[in-house]
PDB file of C-alpha atoms in Angstrom:
ATOM      1  CA  MET A  86     -71.530 -73.293 -75.838  1.00 66.00           C
ATOM      2  CA  ASP A  87     -70.172 -72.939 -72.284  1.00 70.00           C
ATOM      3  CA  GLU A  88     -68.472 -76.334 -72.457  1.00 74.00           C
ATOM      4  CA  HIS A  89     -67.067 -75.582 -75.917  1.00 78.00           C
ATOM      5  CA  ALA A  90     -65.628 -72.264 -74.726  1.00 80.00           C
ATOM      6  CA  CYS A  91     -64.020 -73.936 -71.699  1.00 82.00           C
ATOM      7  CA  ASP A  92     -62.517 -76.702 -73.844  1.00 86.00           C
ATOM      8  CA  LEU A  93     -61.173 -74.143 -76.304  1.00 88.00           C
ATOM      9  CA  ALA A  94     -59.628 -72.081 -73.498  1.00 86.00           C
ATOM     10  CA  ALA A  95     -57.988 -75.177 -72.007  1.00 90.00           C
ATOM     11  CA  ARG A  96     -56.501 -76.144 -75.376  1.00 93.00           C
ATOM     12  CA  ARG A  97     -55.084 -72.620 -75.645  1.00 91.00           C
ATOM     13  CA  GLY A  98     -53.331 -72.954 -72.303  1.00 90.00           C
ATOM     14  CA  ALA A  99     -55.886 -71.724 -69.744  1.00 87.00           C
ATOM     15  CA  HIS A 100     -55.877 -73.362 -66.314  1.00 87.00           C
ATOM     16  CA  LEU A 101     -59.511 -74.084 -65.415  1.00 87.00           C
ATOM     17  CA  ILE A 102     -60.741 -74.132 -61.815  1.00 86.00           C
ATOM     18  CA  THR A 103     -64.266 -75.544 -61.717  1.00 79.00           C
ATOM     19  CA  ALA A 104     -64.727 -76.708 -58.117  1.00 79.00           C
ATOM     20  CA  ALA A 105     -64.771 -73.247 -56.530  1.00 83.00           C
ATOM     21  CA  THR A 106     -65.972 -69.708 -57.133  1.00 83.00           C
ATOM     22  CA  VAL A 107     -64.175 -66.394 -56.636  1.00 87.00           C
ATOM     23  CA  THR A 108     -65.375 -64.666 -53.480  1.00 86.00           C
ATOM     24  CA  ALA A 109     -62.983 -61.703 -53.298  1.00 87.00           C
ATOM     25  CA  ALA A 110     -60.452 -59.852 -55.444  1.00 88.00           C
ATOM     26  CA  GLU A 111     -57.678 -57.570 -54.208  1.00 89.00           C
ATOM     27  CA  PRO A 112     -55.858 -55.630 -56.945  1.00 87.00           C
ATOM     28  CA  THR A 113     -52.289 -54.502 -56.232  1.00 85.00           C
ATOM     29  CA  LEU A 114     -49.792 -52.577 -58.327  1.00 82.00           C
ATOM     30  CA  ASP A 115     -48.602 -55.582 -60.321  1.00 85.00           C
ATOM     31  CA  ARG A 116     -50.988 -58.485 -59.539  1.00 90.00           C
ATOM     32  CA  VAL A 117     -54.535 -59.324 -58.451  1.00 91.00           C
ATOM     33  CA  ARG A 118     -55.005 -61.672 -55.502  1.00 92.00           C
ATOM     34  CA  LEU A 119     -58.132 -63.822 -55.752  1.00 92.00           C
ATOM     35  CA  THR A 120     -59.766 -65.671 -52.855  1.00 92.00           C
ATOM     36  CA  LEU A 121     -61.767 -68.773 -53.777  1.00 91.00           C
ATOM     37  CA  SER A 122     -64.736 -70.257 -51.962  1.00 89.00           C
ATOM     38  CA  ASN A 123     -62.619 -73.226 -50.837  1.00 91.00           C
ATOM     39  CA  GLY A 124     -60.124 -70.905 -49.110  1.00 90.00           C
ATOM     40  CA  THR A 125     -57.470 -71.107 -51.826  1.00 91.00           C
ATOM     41  CA  GLN A 126     -55.739 -67.909 -52.958  1.00 93.00           C
ATOM     42  CA  VAL A 127     -54.652 -67.378 -56.544  1.00 92.00           C
ATOM     43  CA  SER A 128     -52.429 -64.597 -57.895  1.00 93.00           C
ATOM     44  CA  VAL A 129     -53.004 -63.410 -61.473  1.00 91.00           C
ATOM     45  CA  ARG A 130     -51.536 -60.722 -63.720  1.00 88.00           C
ATOM     46  CA  TYR A 131     -54.886 -59.289 -64.741  1.00 87.00           C
ATOM     47  CA  LEU A 132     -58.543 -59.874 -63.801  1.00 88.00           C
ATOM     48  CA  VAL A 133     -61.442 -59.909 -66.264  1.00 86.00           C
ATOM     49  CA  ASP A 134     -64.453 -59.912 -63.959  1.00 83.00           C
ATOM     50  CA  ALA A 135     -67.682 -61.301 -65.434  1.00 78.00           C
ATOM     51  CA  SER A 136     -68.948 -62.741 -62.143  1.00 73.00           C
ATOM     52  CA  GLY A 137     -72.002 -60.555 -61.661  1.00 63.00           C
ATOM     53  CA  THR A 138     -71.084 -59.837 -58.036  1.00 63.00           C
ATOM     54  CA  ALA A 139     -68.938 -56.697 -58.453  1.00 60.00           C
ATOM     55  CA  LEU A 140     -65.684 -58.160 -57.141  1.00 69.00           C
ATOM     56  CA  THR A 141     -63.874 -54.960 -58.029  1.00 63.00           C
ATOM     57  CA  GLY A 142     -64.713 -51.324 -58.509  1.00 57.00           C
ATOM     58  CA  ASP A 143     -66.972 -48.855 -56.770  1.00 56.00           C
ATOM     59  CA  ALA A 144     -70.551 -50.132 -56.834  1.00 52.00           C
ATOM     60  CA  GLY A 145     -73.622 -47.975 -56.528  1.00 53.00           C
ATOM     61  CA  ASP A 146     -76.427 -48.102 -53.978  1.00 53.00           C
ATOM     62  CA  ASP A 147     -77.966 -51.559 -53.480  1.00 51.00           C
ATOM     63  CA  THR A 148     -81.473 -50.148 -53.943  1.00 49.00           C
ATOM     64  CA  GLU A 149     -80.692 -48.273 -57.144  1.00 57.00           C
ATOM     65  CA  LEU A 150     -81.637 -51.247 -59.344  1.00 61.00           C
ATOM     66  CA  ALA A 151     -83.312 -53.565 -56.849  1.00 64.00           C
ATOM     67  CA  LEU A 152     -84.777 -56.640 -58.542  1.00 68.00           C
ATOM     68  CA  ARG A 153     -88.513 -56.837 -57.942  1.00 78.00           C
ATOM     69  CA  SER A 154     -88.866 -60.412 -59.145  1.00 83.00           C
ATOM     70  CA  ARG A 155     -87.865 -63.835 -57.909  1.00 89.00           C
ATOM     71  CA  VAL A 156     -85.716 -65.394 -60.632  1.00 89.00           C
ATOM     72  CA  LEU A 157     -84.790 -69.090 -60.470  1.00 92.00           C
ATOM     73  CA  THR A 158     -82.581 -71.013 -62.891  1.00 92.00           C
ATOM     74  CA  THR A 159     -81.628 -74.646 -63.426  1.00 95.00           C
ATOM     75  CA  TYR A 160     -80.666 -77.173 -66.098  1.00 95.00           C
ATOM     76  CA  MET A 161     -83.232 -79.818 -67.036  1.00 97.00           C
ATOM     77  CA  THR A 162     -83.411 -83.002 -69.059  1.00 96.00           C
ATOM     78  CA  GLY A 163     -86.570 -84.484 -70.522  1.00 96.00           C
ATOM     79  CA  VAL A 164     -88.010 -81.150 -71.680  1.00 96.00           C
ATOM     80  CA  GLU A 165     -90.313 -81.712 -74.664  1.00 94.00           C
ATOM     81  CA  ASP A 166     -89.855 -79.860 -77.943  1.00 90.00           C
ATOM     82  CA  LEU A 167     -92.501 -77.151 -77.955  1.00 89.00           C
ATOM     83  CA  GLY A 168     -93.428 -78.026 -81.510  1.00 84.00           C
ATOM     84  CA  GLU A 169     -94.373 -81.530 -80.370  1.00 86.00           C
ATOM     85  CA  VAL A 170     -96.720 -80.529 -77.555  1.00 88.00           C
ATOM     86  CA  ALA A 171     -98.543 -77.450 -78.847  1.00 81.00           C
ATOM     87  CA  ARG A 172    -100.457 -76.473 -81.952  1.00 75.00           C
ATOM     88  CA  LEU A 173     -98.311 -73.723 -83.412  1.00 71.00           C
ATOM     89  CA  ASN A 174     -99.932 -73.231 -86.814  1.00 72.00           C
ATOM     90  CA  SER A 175    -100.888 -69.679 -85.896  1.00 68.00           C
ATOM     91  CA  TYR A 176     -97.324 -68.753 -84.916  1.00 71.00           C
ATOM     92  CA  ARG A 177     -95.167 -67.523 -87.779  1.00 73.00           C
ATOM     93  CA  GLN A 178     -91.535 -68.518 -87.503  1.00 69.00           C
ATOM     94  CA  ALA A 179     -88.377 -68.529 -89.586  1.00 65.00           C
ATOM     95  CA  THR A 180     -86.718 -71.521 -87.905  1.00 73.00           C
ATOM     96  CA  PRO A 181     -87.843 -74.439 -85.698  1.00 76.00           C
ATOM     97  CA  TRP A 182     -88.862 -73.503 -82.178  1.00 78.00           C
ATOM     98  CA  SER A 183     -86.150 -75.678 -80.634  1.00 77.00           C
ATOM     99  CA  ALA A 184     -83.487 -73.794 -82.618  1.00 80.00           C
ATOM    100  CA  GLY A 185     -83.916 -70.659 -80.537  1.00 81.00           C
ATOM    101  CA  THR A 186     -84.833 -69.368 -77.103  1.00 86.00           C
ATOM    102  CA  VAL A 187     -88.489 -69.900 -76.158  1.00 90.00           C
ATOM    103  CA  HIS A 188     -90.359 -67.685 -73.703  1.00 91.00           C
ATOM    104  CA  HIS A 189     -93.696 -68.510 -72.117  1.00 93.00           C
ATOM    105  CA  LEU A 190     -95.282 -65.240 -70.959  1.00 93.00           C
ATOM    106  CA  PHE A 191     -98.017 -65.186 -68.323  1.00 94.00           C
ATOM    107  CA  PRO A 192     -99.461 -62.591 -65.905  1.00 93.00           C
ATOM    108  CA  GLY A 193     -96.779 -61.800 -63.360  1.00 92.00           C
ATOM    109  CA  GLY A 194     -93.875 -63.590 -64.974  1.00 93.00           C
ATOM    110  CA  TRP A 195     -92.285 -65.761 -67.643  1.00 94.00           C
ATOM    111  CA  VAL A 196     -90.475 -69.049 -68.233  1.00 95.00           C
ATOM    112  CA  GLN A 197     -87.477 -69.224 -70.557  1.00 93.00           C
ATOM    113  CA  VAL A 198     -86.270 -72.432 -72.250  1.00 94.00           C
ATOM    114  CA  VAL A 199     -82.874 -72.609 -73.964  1.00 90.00           C
ATOM    115  CA  THR A 200     -82.276 -75.885 -75.795  1.00 90.00           C
ATOM    116  CA  PHE A 201     -78.593 -76.808 -75.942  1.00 87.00           C
ATOM    117  CA  ALA A 202     -79.026 -79.244 -78.857  1.00 85.00           C
ATOM    118  CA  ASN A 203     -80.325 -76.414 -81.023  1.00 81.00           C
ATOM    119  CA  HIS A 204     -78.653 -77.410 -84.295  1.00 79.00           C
ATOM    120  CA  PRO A 205     -78.842 -80.454 -86.602  1.00 79.00           C
ATOM    121  CA  GLU A 206     -75.748 -82.109 -85.077  1.00 81.00           C
ATOM    122  CA  GLY A 207     -76.730 -81.340 -81.493  1.00 81.00           C
ATOM    123  CA  ILE A 208     -76.921 -84.284 -79.076  1.00 85.00           C
ATOM    124  CA  ASN A 209     -76.922 -82.521 -75.685  1.00 87.00           C
ATOM    125  CA  PRO A 210     -80.214 -83.433 -73.919  1.00 91.00           C
ATOM    126  CA  VAL A 211     -79.974 -80.545 -71.469  1.00 93.00           C
ATOM    127  CA  CYS A 212     -82.049 -77.343 -71.492  1.00 93.00           C
ATOM    128  CA  ALA A 213     -81.468 -74.221 -69.437  1.00 92.00           C
ATOM    129  CA  VAL A 214     -84.721 -73.212 -67.740  1.00 95.00           C
ATOM    130  CA  THR A 215     -85.384 -69.887 -66.017  1.00 93.00           C
ATOM    131  CA  LEU A 216     -88.509 -68.908 -64.105  1.00 94.00           C
ATOM    132  CA  SER A 217     -89.272 -65.307 -63.177  1.00 92.00           C
ATOM    133  CA  VAL A 218     -92.263 -64.224 -61.081  1.00 93.00           C
ATOM    134  CA  ASP A 219     -92.905 -60.762 -59.695  1.00 91.00           C
ATOM    135  CA  ARG A 220     -92.778 -60.133 -55.975  1.00 87.00           C
ATOM    136  CA  ASP A 221     -96.563 -60.098 -55.476  1.00 89.00           C
ATOM    137  CA  SER A 222     -97.023 -63.378 -57.330  1.00 89.00           C
ATOM    138  CA  ALA A 223     -94.129 -65.039 -55.517  1.00 89.00           C
ATOM    139  CA  ALA A 224     -95.604 -64.120 -52.130  1.00 90.00           C
ATOM    140  CA  VAL A 225     -98.501 -66.577 -52.584  1.00 91.00           C
ATOM    141  CA  LEU A 226     -96.456 -69.359 -54.211  1.00 93.00           C
ATOM    142  CA  PRO A 227     -94.424 -72.126 -52.510  1.00 94.00           C
ATOM    143  CA  ASN A 228     -91.011 -71.068 -51.279  1.00 93.00           C
ATOM    144  CA  ASP A 229     -89.280 -74.248 -52.473  1.00 95.00           C
ATOM    145  CA  PRO A 230     -87.995 -73.589 -56.021  1.00 95.00           C
ATOM    146  CA  GLU A 231     -89.083 -76.936 -57.484  1.00 96.00           C
ATOM    147  CA  GLU A 232     -92.566 -76.691 -55.941  1.00 96.00           C
ATOM    148  CA  LEU A 233     -92.872 -73.098 -57.122  1.00 96.00           C
ATOM    149  CA  PHE A 234     -91.929 -74.066 -60.672  1.00 97.00           C
ATOM    150  CA  ARG A 235     -94.325 -77.017 -60.785  1.00 97.00           C
ATOM    151  CA  THR A 236     -97.140 -74.903 -59.379  1.00 97.00           C
ATOM    152  CA  VAL A 237     -96.680 -72.268 -62.074  1.00 97.00           C
ATOM    153  CA  VAL A 238     -96.340 -74.582 -65.086  1.00 97.00           C
ATOM    154  CA  ALA A 239     -99.314 -76.690 -63.978  1.00 97.00           C
ATOM    155  CA  ARG A 240    -101.577 -73.669 -64.537  1.00 96.00           C
ATOM    156  CA  TYR A 241    -100.897 -73.582 -68.285  1.00 95.00           C
ATOM    157  CA  PRO A 242    -101.532 -76.638 -70.504  1.00 94.00           C
ATOM    158  CA  THR A 243     -98.728 -75.909 -72.962  1.00 93.00           C
ATOM    159  CA  MET A 244     -96.090 -75.567 -70.263  1.00 95.00           C
ATOM    160  CA  ALA A 245     -97.490 -78.511 -68.315  1.00 96.00           C
ATOM    161  CA  ALA A 246     -97.097 -80.690 -71.420  1.00 95.00           C
ATOM    162  CA  GLN A 247     -93.619 -79.417 -72.216  1.00 96.00           C
ATOM    163  CA  PHE A 248     -92.303 -80.098 -68.698  1.00 97.00           C
ATOM    164  CA  ARG A 249     -94.300 -83.228 -67.788  1.00 96.00           C
ATOM    165  CA  ARG A 250     -91.197 -85.452 -67.981  1.00 96.00           C
ATOM    166  CA  ALA A 251     -88.609 -82.787 -67.191  1.00 97.00           C
ATOM    167  CA  VAL A 252     -86.179 -83.374 -64.336  1.00 97.00           C
ATOM    168  CA  ALA A 253     -83.761 -80.818 -62.888  1.00 96.00           C
ATOM    169  CA  SER A 254     -80.180 -81.988 -63.452  1.00 94.00           C
ATOM    170  CA  ARG A 255     -78.685 -79.471 -61.020  1.00 92.00           C
ATOM    171  CA  PRO A 256     -79.991 -77.553 -57.995  1.00 92.00           C
ATOM    172  CA  TRP A 257     -82.099 -74.461 -58.606  1.00 94.00           C
ATOM    173  CA  THR A 258     -80.190 -71.207 -58.151  1.00 89.00           C
ATOM    174  CA  ALA A 259     -81.737 -67.857 -57.257  1.00 86.00           C
ATOM    175  CA  ALA A 260     -80.696 -64.554 -58.796  1.00 73.00           C
ATOM    176  CA  ASN A 261     -79.191 -62.030 -56.443  1.00 63.00           C
ATOM    177  CA  THR A 262     -81.818 -59.358 -55.786  1.00 58.00           C
ATOM    178  CA  SER A 263     -79.106 -56.702 -55.409  1.00 56.00           C
ATOM    179  CA  ARG A 264     -78.252 -54.868 -58.607  1.00 59.00           C
ATOM    180  CA  ARG A 265     -75.324 -52.507 -58.116  1.00 61.00           C
ATOM    181  CA  PRO A 266     -74.029 -50.951 -61.339  1.00 65.00           C
ATOM    182  CA  LEU A 267     -70.344 -50.052 -61.161  1.00 69.00           C
ATOM    183  CA  HIS A 268     -69.325 -46.409 -61.346  1.00 71.00           C
ATOM    184  CA  ALA A 269     -66.017 -47.448 -62.958  1.00 75.00           C
ATOM    185  CA  THR A 270     -65.634 -50.446 -65.251  1.00 77.00           C
ATOM    186  CA  TYR A 271     -61.852 -50.885 -65.198  1.00 79.00           C
ATOM    187  CA  GLY A 272     -58.732 -50.206 -63.166  1.00 78.00           C
ATOM    188  CA  PRO A 273     -54.956 -50.709 -63.443  1.00 77.00           C
ATOM    189  CA  ARG A 274     -55.170 -54.505 -63.058  1.00 84.00           C
ATOM    190  CA  TRP A 275     -58.819 -55.348 -63.702  1.00 84.00           C
ATOM    191  CA  ILE A 276     -61.750 -54.852 -66.028  1.00 83.00           C
ATOM    192  CA  ALA A 277     -65.412 -55.651 -65.347  1.00 81.00           C
ATOM    193  CA  VAL A 278     -67.675 -56.850 -68.156  1.00 77.00           C
ATOM    194  CA  ASP A 279     -71.295 -57.835 -68.671  1.00 71.00           C
ATOM    195  CA  ARG A 280     -72.960 -58.986 -65.430  1.00 67.00           C
ATOM    196  CA  ALA A 281     -70.206 -57.649 -63.203  1.00 66.00           C
ATOM    197  CA  VAL A 282     -70.924 -54.128 -64.472  1.00 69.00           C
ATOM    198  CA  GLY A 283     -74.662 -54.153 -63.964  1.00 65.00           C
ATOM    199  CA  VAL A 284     -77.598 -56.349 -64.870  1.00 63.00           C
ATOM    200  CA  VAL A 285     -81.342 -56.124 -64.566  1.00 58.00           C
ATOM    201  CA  GLU A 286     -83.777 -58.994 -65.031  1.00 54.00           C
ATOM    202  CA  ASP A 287     -82.584 -60.455 -68.322  1.00 62.00           C
ATOM    203  CA  PHE A 288     -85.784 -61.400 -70.144  1.00 69.00           C
ATOM    204  CA  LEU A 289     -83.958 -61.460 -73.468  1.00 67.00           C
ATOM    205  CA  SER A 290     -80.767 -63.307 -72.570  1.00 63.00           C
ATOM    206  CA  SER A 291     -77.953 -62.266 -74.869  1.00 68.00           C
ATOM    207  CA  ASP A 292     -74.970 -63.549 -72.911  1.00 67.00           C
ATOM    208  CA  ILE A 293     -73.209 -65.179 -75.858  1.00 70.00           C
ATOM    209  CA  SER A 294     -73.522 -62.238 -78.230  1.00 75.00           C
ATOM    210  CA  VAL A 295     -72.651 -59.715 -75.498  1.00 74.00           C
ATOM    211  CA  ALA A 296     -69.606 -61.782 -74.513  1.00 73.00           C
ATOM    212  CA  ALA A 297     -68.459 -61.967 -78.150  1.00 78.00           C
ATOM    213  CA  GLU A 298     -68.805 -58.203 -78.534  1.00 81.00           C
ATOM    214  CA  VAL A 299     -66.906 -57.537 -75.300  1.00 79.00           C
ATOM    215  CA  VAL A 300     -64.074 -59.873 -76.321  1.00 77.00           C
ATOM    216  CA  HIS A 301     -63.879 -58.183 -79.712  1.00 81.00           C
ATOM    217  CA  ALA A 302     -63.816 -54.728 -78.125  1.00 80.00           C
ATOM    218  CA  THR A 303     -61.268 -55.437 -75.397  1.00 81.00           C
ATOM    219  CA  ALA A 304     -58.951 -58.274 -76.506  1.00 83.00           C
ATOM    220  CA  ALA A 305     -56.479 -56.168 -78.472  1.00 82.00           C
ATOM    221  CA  ALA A 306     -56.314 -53.540 -75.738  1.00 83.00           C
ATOM    222  CA  LEU A 307     -55.791 -56.136 -72.987  1.00 84.00           C
ATOM    223  CA  LEU A 308     -52.936 -57.751 -74.928  1.00 84.00           C
ATOM    224  CA  ARG A 309     -51.197 -54.374 -75.141  1.00 84.00           C
ATOM    225  CA  VAL A 310     -51.642 -53.894 -71.392  1.00 82.00           C
ATOM    226  CA  LEU A 311     -50.294 -57.360 -70.554  1.00 82.00           C
ATOM    227  CA  ASP A 312     -47.305 -56.864 -72.855  1.00 82.00           C
ATOM    228  CA  GLY A 313     -46.521 -53.618 -71.070  1.00 77.00           C
ATOM    229  CA  ALA A 314     -46.807 -51.676 -74.295  1.00 73.00           C
ATOM    230  CA  GLU A 315     -49.542 -49.357 -73.042  1.00 75.00           C
ATOM    231  CA  PRO A 316     -50.982 -48.350 -69.632  1.00 76.00           C
ATOM    232  CA  ALA A 317     -54.478 -49.654 -68.903  1.00 72.00           C
ATOM    233  CA  ASP A 318     -55.925 -46.146 -68.671  1.00 74.00           C
ATOM    234  CA  ASP A 319     -54.783 -45.380 -72.213  1.00 77.00           C
ATOM    235  CA  ALA A 320     -55.519 -48.778 -73.769  1.00 76.00           C
ATOM    236  CA  LEU A 321     -59.038 -49.056 -72.362  1.00 75.00           C
ATOM    237  CA  ALA A 322     -60.091 -45.414 -72.520  1.00 72.00           C
ATOM    238  CA  GLY A 323     -62.022 -45.872 -75.744  1.00 64.00           C
ATOM    239  CA  TRP A 324     -63.657 -49.250 -75.235  1.00 60.00           C
ATOM    240  CA  PRO A 325     -67.503 -49.280 -75.016  1.00 53.00           C
ATOM    241  CA  GLY A 326     -68.710 -48.651 -71.482  1.00 50.00           C
ATOM    242  CA  SER A 327     -65.404 -47.334 -70.172  1.00 51.00           C
ATOM    243  CA  SER A 328     -66.615 -43.872 -69.229  1.00 42.00           C
ATOM    244  CA  THR A 329     -69.920 -44.707 -67.575  1.00 38.00           C
ATOM    245  CA  SER A 330     -71.537 -47.697 -65.947  1.00 36.00           C
ATOM    246  CA  CYS A 331     -74.055 -49.632 -67.990  1.00 36.00           C
ATOM    247  CA  SER A 332     -76.896 -52.008 -67.230  1.00 35.00           C
ATOM    248  CA  ARG A 333     -78.996 -54.468 -69.143  1.00 36.00           C
ATOM    249  CA  THR A 334     -82.589 -53.421 -69.557  1.00 34.00           C
ATOM    250  CA  THR A 335     -85.783 -55.274 -68.831  1.00 33.00           C
ATOM    251  CA  THR A 336     -88.317 -56.232 -71.454  1.00 31.00           C
ATOM    252  CA  GLY A 337     -91.730 -57.336 -70.248  1.00 32.00           C
ATOM    253  CA  CYS A 338     -95.250 -58.175 -71.278  1.00 32.00           C
ATOM    254  CA  SER A 339     -98.267 -56.941 -69.387  1.00 30.00           C
ATOM    255  CA  ARG A 340    -101.636 -58.612 -69.825  1.00 33.00           C
ATOM    256  CA  ARG A 341    -104.899 -58.707 -67.924  1.00 32.00           C
ATOM    257  CA  ARG A 342    -105.011 -61.102 -64.997  1.00 34.00           C
ATOM    258  CA  GLY A 343    -106.545 -64.399 -65.995  1.00 37.00           C
ATOM    259  CA  SER A 344    -105.247 -64.209 -69.553  1.00 42.00           C
ATOM    260  CA  PRO A 345    -103.621 -67.385 -70.927  1.00 49.00           C
ATOM    261  CA  ALA A 346     -99.871 -67.699 -71.222  1.00 58.00           C
ATOM    262  CA  ARG A 347     -98.371 -66.410 -74.431  1.00 55.00           C
ATOM    263  CA  THR A 348     -95.470 -68.116 -76.149  1.00 53.00           C
ATOM    264  CA  SER A 349     -92.767 -66.355 -78.087  1.00 52.00           C
ATOM    265  CA  ARG A 350     -89.596 -67.498 -79.759  1.00 49.00           C
ATOM    266  CA  ARG A 351     -86.537 -65.384 -80.358  1.00 48.00           C
ATOM    267  CA  SER A 352     -83.945 -66.381 -82.903  1.00 40.00           C
ATOM    268  CA  THR A 353     -80.651 -64.495 -82.948  1.00 35.00           C
ATOM    269  CA  ARG A 354     -78.211 -64.684 -85.817  1.00 34.00           C
ATOM    270  CA  SER A 355     -74.817 -63.017 -85.950  1.00 31.00           C
ATOM    271  CA  ALA A 356     -73.334 -61.928 -89.250  1.00 30.00           C
ATOM    272  CA  GLY A 357     -70.497 -59.914 -90.665  1.00 31.00           C
ATOM    273  CA  SER A 358     -66.924 -59.448 -89.594  1.00 28.00           C
ATOM    274  CA  GLY A 359     -65.463 -57.086 -87.048  1.00 30.00           C
ATOM    275  CA  CYS A 360     -68.348 -55.961 -84.854  1.00 28.00           C
ATOM    276  CA  CYS A 361     -70.968 -58.573 -84.122  1.00 29.00           C
ATOM    277  CA  GLY A 362     -74.214 -57.815 -85.948  1.00 28.00           C
ATOM    278  CA  ARG A 363     -77.499 -59.218 -84.703  1.00 30.00           C
ATOM    279  CA  SER A 364     -80.943 -59.568 -86.188  1.00 30.00           C
ATOM    280  CA  SER A 365     -83.823 -61.068 -84.273  1.00 31.00           C
ATOM    281  CA  ARG A 366     -87.279 -62.243 -85.180  1.00 32.00           C
ATOM    282  CA  THR A 367     -89.997 -62.874 -82.661  1.00 31.00           C
ATOM    283  CA  SER A 368     -93.069 -64.962 -83.452  1.00 32.00           C
ATOM    284  CA  ARG A 369     -96.201 -64.929 -81.398  1.00 32.00           C
TER     285      ARG A 369
END
C-alpha cells in the first residue's frame, strides 16, 4: 500500500524524496522551510506533518504519555502463513489468516504480522513485523533487537514455526519512547495528522484507514487554503481534531504469567462513500 500510494502521488506530480528524513520545520508567513537529514533545505507552500515527531506545534510534557514498552519494527521475508504452521480449527474466522493482521499475544507483550501479499493477486513476499514487550520483560531480554526477537519467538511453538525461515530485510527500528500530544493541530502554514498529533502503543494498527479518513476530512479545506480562497483558521476550524489534541489508545491483553501465547486475527473492511466506515472481526 505504501509503494502504491507513492507511485500514485508521483504520477499526480509529487516530487518524492526518499533518501532523507525531515528533521526540522520552520513555518513563515508564506512558506515552510524544511531541513532534511542530509543537510538539504526545502521550501514548501504548506506542510502536512505525519512524521510522528511533532515537527510543528506546541507539544505537551514528554512524560505525559511516556511509552512503557520497547517496540521494535522491521520488514521480513520468509515468514510462514500462520494457517500452514498451526492447527487453527478452533479459531473462527471470516477470511484467511494471511488476509488480515495477525497478533500473537503473550504475557508481557505481543507480536504483530502484516502480510503485504494479502489478496489473491498479491506477489509481495514481504511482511511487516512488530514486537512489543513491556519494560520489565525487556529488562531481562537481550538488548540487540534481532536477538531479542528470536529469544521471544523461540518460547512459543507457533511463533517459532512461523518465523523459522524469516529474515529481516531492513534494520530493526525502535519506537520513540516520548509521546507528546500536540496542544494545537494546525497553524497558518501547517497541519499535523495522525502520528504527529499523538500516538500511544498502536496494538491495533489502523494507519491506512486513519490516513484515508484524514485525507477525506482535510483535502477540500487544504485546497481552499492553497488557492487563497479561505484562511487556514476558517477552513480548518471544523475538521476532526482541530480544537483539541488527540491520541491513539492502547489495547492490551493481560493473562497469568506462564500462560501460552494467544493468537488473534483482525480483518478490517471499509465500505460506503463519504466517510470511511469500518467493521472488524476478531477470532481467537
